[in-house]
Coordinates of N, CA and C in Angstrom, one line a residue:
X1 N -1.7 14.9 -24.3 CA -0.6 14.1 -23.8 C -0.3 13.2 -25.0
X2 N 0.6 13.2 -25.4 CA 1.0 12.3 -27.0 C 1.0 11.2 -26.6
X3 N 1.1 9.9 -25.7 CA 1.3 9.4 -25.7 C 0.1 8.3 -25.0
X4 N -1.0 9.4 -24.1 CA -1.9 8.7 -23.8 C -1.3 8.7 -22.0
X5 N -2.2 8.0 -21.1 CA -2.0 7.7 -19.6 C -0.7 7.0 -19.3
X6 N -0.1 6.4 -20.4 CA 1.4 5.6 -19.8 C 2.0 7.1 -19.6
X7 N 2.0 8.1 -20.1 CA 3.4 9.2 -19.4 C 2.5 10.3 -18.9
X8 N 1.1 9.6 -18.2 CA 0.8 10.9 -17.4 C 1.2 11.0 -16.2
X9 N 2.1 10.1 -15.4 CA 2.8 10.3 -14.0 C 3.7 11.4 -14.3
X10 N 4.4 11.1 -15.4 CA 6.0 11.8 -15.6 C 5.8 13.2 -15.7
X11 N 4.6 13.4 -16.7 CA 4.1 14.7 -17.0 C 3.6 15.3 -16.2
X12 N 2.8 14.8 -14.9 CA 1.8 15.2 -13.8 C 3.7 15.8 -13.1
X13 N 4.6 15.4 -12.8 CA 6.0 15.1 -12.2 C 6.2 16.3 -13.1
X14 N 6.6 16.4 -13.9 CA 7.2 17.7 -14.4 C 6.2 19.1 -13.9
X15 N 5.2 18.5 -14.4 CA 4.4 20.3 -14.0 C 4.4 20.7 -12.8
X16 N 4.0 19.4 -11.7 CA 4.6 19.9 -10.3 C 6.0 20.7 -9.8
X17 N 6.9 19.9 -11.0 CA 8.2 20.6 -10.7 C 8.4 22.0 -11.1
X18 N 8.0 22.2 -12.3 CA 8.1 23.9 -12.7 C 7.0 24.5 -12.1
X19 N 5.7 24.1 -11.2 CA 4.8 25.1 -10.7 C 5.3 25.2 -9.4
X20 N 6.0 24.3 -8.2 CA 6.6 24.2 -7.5 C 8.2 24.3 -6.9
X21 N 8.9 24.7 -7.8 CA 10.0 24.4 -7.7 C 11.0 24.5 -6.1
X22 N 10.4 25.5 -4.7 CA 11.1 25.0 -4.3 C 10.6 24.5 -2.7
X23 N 9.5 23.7 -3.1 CA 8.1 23.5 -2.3 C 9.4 22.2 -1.3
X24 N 10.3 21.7 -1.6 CA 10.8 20.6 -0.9 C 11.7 21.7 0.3
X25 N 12.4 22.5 -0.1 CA 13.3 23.2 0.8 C 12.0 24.3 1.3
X26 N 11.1 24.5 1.2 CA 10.3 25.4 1.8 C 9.1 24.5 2.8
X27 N 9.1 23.2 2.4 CA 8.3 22.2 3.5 C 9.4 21.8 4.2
X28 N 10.6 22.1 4.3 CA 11.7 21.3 5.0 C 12.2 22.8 6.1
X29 N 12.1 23.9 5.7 CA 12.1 25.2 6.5 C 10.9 25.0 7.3
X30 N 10.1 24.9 6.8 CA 8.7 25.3 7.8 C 9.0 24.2 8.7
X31 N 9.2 23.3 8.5 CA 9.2 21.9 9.4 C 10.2 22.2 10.8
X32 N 11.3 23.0 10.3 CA 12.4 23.1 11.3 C 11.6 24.4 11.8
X33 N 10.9 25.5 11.3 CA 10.5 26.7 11.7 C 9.3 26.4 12.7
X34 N 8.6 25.3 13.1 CA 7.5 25.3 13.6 C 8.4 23.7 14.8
X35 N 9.6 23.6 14.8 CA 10.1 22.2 15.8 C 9.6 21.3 15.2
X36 N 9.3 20.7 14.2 CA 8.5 19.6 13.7 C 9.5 18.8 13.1
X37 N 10.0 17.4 14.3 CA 11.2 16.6 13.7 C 11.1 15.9 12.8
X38 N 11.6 15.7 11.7 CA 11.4 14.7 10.8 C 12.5 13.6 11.0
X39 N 12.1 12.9 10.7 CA 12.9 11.1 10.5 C 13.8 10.7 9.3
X40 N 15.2 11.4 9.1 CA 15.3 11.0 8.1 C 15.8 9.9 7.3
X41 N 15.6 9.1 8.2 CA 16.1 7.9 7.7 C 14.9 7.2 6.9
X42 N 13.6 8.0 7.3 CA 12.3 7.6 6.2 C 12.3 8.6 5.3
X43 N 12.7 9.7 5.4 CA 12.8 10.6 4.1 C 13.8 10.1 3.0
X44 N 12.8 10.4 2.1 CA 13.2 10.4 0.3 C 13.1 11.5 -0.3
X45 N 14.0 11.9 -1.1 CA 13.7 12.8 -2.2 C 14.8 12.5 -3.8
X46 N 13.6 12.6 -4.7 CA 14.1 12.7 -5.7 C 14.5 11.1 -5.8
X47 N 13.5 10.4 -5.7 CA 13.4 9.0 -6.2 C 13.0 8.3 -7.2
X48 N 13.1 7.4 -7.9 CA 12.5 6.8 -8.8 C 11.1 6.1 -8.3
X49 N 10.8 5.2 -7.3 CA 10.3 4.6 -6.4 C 10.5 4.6 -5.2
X50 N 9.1 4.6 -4.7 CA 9.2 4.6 -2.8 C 7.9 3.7 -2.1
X51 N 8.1 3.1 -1.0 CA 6.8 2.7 -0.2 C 6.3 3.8 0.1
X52 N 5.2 4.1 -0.4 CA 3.8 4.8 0.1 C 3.2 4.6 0.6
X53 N 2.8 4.5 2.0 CA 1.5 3.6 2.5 C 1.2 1.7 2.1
X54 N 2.2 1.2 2.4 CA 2.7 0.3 2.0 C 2.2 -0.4 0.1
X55 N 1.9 0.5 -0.6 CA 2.6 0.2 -1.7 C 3.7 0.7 -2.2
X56 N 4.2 0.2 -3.3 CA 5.3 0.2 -4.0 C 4.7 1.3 -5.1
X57 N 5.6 2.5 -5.0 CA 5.2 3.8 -5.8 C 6.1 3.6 -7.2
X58 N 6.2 3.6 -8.1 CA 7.2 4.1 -9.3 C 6.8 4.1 -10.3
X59 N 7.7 4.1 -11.7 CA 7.2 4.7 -13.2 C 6.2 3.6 -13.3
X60 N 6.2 2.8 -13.0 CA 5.1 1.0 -13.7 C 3.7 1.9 -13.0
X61 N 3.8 2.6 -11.9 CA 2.4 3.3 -11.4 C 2.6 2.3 -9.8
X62 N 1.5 2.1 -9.5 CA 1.0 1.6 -7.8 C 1.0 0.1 -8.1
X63 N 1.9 -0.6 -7.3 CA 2.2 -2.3 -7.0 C 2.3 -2.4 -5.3
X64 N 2.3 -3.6 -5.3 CA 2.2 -4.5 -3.9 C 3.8 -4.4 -3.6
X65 N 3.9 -4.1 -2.3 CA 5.0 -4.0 -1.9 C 5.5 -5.8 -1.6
X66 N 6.3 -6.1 -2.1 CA 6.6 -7.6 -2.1 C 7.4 -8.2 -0.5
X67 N 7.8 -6.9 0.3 CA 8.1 -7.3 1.6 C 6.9 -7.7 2.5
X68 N 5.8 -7.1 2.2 CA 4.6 -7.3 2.7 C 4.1 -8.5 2.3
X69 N 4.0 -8.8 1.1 CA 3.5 -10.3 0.7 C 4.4 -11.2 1.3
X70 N 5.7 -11.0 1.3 CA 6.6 -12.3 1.8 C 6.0 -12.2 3.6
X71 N 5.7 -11.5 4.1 CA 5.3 -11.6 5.2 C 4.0 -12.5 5.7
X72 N 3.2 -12.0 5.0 CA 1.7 -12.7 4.3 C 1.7 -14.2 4.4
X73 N 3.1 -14.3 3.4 CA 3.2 -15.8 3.1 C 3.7 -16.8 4.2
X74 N 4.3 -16.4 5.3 CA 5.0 -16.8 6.3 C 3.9 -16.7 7.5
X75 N 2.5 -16.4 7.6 CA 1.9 -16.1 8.4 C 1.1 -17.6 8.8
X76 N 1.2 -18.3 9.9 CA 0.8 -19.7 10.0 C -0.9 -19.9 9.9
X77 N -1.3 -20.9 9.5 CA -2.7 -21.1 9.3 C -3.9 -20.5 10.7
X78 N -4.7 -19.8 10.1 CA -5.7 -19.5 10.9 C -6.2 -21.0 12.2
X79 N -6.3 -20.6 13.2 CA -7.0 -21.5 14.2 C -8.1 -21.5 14.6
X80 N -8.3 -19.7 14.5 CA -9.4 -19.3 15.2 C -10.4 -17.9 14.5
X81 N -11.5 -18.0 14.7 CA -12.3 -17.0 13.7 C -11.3 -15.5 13.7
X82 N -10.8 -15.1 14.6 CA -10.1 -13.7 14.9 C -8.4 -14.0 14.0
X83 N -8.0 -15.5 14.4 CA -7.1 -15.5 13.0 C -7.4 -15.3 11.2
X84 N -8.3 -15.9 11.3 CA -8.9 -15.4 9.9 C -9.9 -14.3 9.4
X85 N -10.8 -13.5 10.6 CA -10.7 -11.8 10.6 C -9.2 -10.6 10.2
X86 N -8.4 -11.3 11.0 CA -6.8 -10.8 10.8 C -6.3 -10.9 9.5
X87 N -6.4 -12.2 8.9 CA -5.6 -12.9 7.3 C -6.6 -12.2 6.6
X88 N -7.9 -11.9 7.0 CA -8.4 -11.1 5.6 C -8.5 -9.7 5.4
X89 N -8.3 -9.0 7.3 CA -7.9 -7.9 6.8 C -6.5 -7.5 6.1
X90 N -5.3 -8.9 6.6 CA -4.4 -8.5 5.9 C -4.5 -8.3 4.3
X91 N -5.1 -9.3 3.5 CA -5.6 -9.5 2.4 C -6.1 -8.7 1.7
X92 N -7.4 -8.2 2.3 CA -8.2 -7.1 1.8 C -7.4 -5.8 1.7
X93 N -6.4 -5.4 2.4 CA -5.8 -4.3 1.6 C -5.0 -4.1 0.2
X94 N -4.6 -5.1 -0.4 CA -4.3 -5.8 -1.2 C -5.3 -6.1 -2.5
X95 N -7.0 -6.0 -1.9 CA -7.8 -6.4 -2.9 C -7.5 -6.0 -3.7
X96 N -7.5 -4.5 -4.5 CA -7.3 -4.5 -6.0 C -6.5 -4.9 -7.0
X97 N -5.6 -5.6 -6.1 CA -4.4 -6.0 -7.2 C -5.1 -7.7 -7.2
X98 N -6.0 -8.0 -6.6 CA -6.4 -9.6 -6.8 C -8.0 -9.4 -7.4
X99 N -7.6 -10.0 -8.5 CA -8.8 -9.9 -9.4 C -10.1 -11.0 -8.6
X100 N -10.8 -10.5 -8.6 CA -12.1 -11.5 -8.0 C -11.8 -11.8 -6.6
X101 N -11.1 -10.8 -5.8 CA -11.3 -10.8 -4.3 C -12.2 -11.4 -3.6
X102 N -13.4 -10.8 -3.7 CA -14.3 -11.6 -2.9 C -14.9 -12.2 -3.1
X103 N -15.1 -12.6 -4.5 CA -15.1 -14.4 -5.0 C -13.9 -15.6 -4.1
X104 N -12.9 -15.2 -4.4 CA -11.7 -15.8 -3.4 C -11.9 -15.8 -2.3
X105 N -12.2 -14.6 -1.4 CA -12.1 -14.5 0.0 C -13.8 -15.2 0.5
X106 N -14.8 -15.6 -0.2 CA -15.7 -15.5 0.2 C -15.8 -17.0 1.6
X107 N -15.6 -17.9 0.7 CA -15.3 -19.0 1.9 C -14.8 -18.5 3.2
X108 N -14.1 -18.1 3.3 CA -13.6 -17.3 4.4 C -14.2 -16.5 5.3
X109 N -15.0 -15.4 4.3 CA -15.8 -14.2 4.8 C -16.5 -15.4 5.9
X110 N -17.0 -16.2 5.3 CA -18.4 -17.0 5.3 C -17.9 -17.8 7.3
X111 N -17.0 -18.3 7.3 CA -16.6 -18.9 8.9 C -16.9 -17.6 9.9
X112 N -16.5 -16.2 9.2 CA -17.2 -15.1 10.2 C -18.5 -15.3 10.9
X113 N -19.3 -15.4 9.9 CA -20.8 -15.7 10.5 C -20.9 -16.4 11.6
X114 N -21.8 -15.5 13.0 CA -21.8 -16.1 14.2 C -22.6 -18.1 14.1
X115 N -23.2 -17.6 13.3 CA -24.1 -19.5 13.4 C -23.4 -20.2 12.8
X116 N -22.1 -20.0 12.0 CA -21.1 -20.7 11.3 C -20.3 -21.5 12.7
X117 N -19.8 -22.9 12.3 CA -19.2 -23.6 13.0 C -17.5 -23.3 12.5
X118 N -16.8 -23.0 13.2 CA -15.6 -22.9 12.7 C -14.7 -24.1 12.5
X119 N -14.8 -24.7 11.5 CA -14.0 -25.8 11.0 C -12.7 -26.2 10.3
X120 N -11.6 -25.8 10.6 CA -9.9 -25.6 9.8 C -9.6 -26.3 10.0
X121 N -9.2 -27.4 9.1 CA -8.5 -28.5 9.0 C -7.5 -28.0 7.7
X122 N -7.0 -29.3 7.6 CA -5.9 -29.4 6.7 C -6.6 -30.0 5.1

């Protein structure tokens, strides 16, 4: 690869395309051939970028979908141990992109513990 891992998406993208060429109209046959409805108002093809599994797919590689963080951000302060089980599972999916996750989340983790008093103030 001349250029190294920055153009192994594109390249990985091409060889799919000439080993596959008409794998989209032949998974789109089978789908109508077997009743299996598709949604197309969630189908994409032939995109630059797409939500995957709520990341953000494109040429940069795998990012945080930023509708999801704005959501995140809007979510009102924990009250109760099961609000802050919630905020970290939201969180935790997210860990890789936050460097030292569970350095950060640990305080948090830590109110889980049943002999922990749960204390949230401001």
């Amino acid at each position: 690869m001349p250029f190294g891992l920055c153009n192994a998406p594109a390249t990985f993208q091409r060889c799919m395309t000439s080993i596959f060429p008409d794998l989209i109209e032949d998974t789109v046959e089978r789908c109508e051939e077997t009743n299996l409805v598709l949604n197309w108002e969630k189908c994409h093809f032939m995109v630059r970028e797409g939500i995957v599994l709520g990341h953000k797919i494109s040429e940069k590689g795998i990012e945080v979908d930023q509708a999801k963080i704005e959501v995140m951000s809007q979510l009102a302060p924990p009250k109760t141990v099961k609000d802050v089980r919630s905020f970290l599972g939201h969180a935790g999916f997210y860990r890789r992109f936050i460097k030292d996750f569970s350095k950060i989340a640990r305080p948090l983790t830590r109110i889980l513990c049943k002999e922990t008093e749960f204390l949230f103030d401001e």
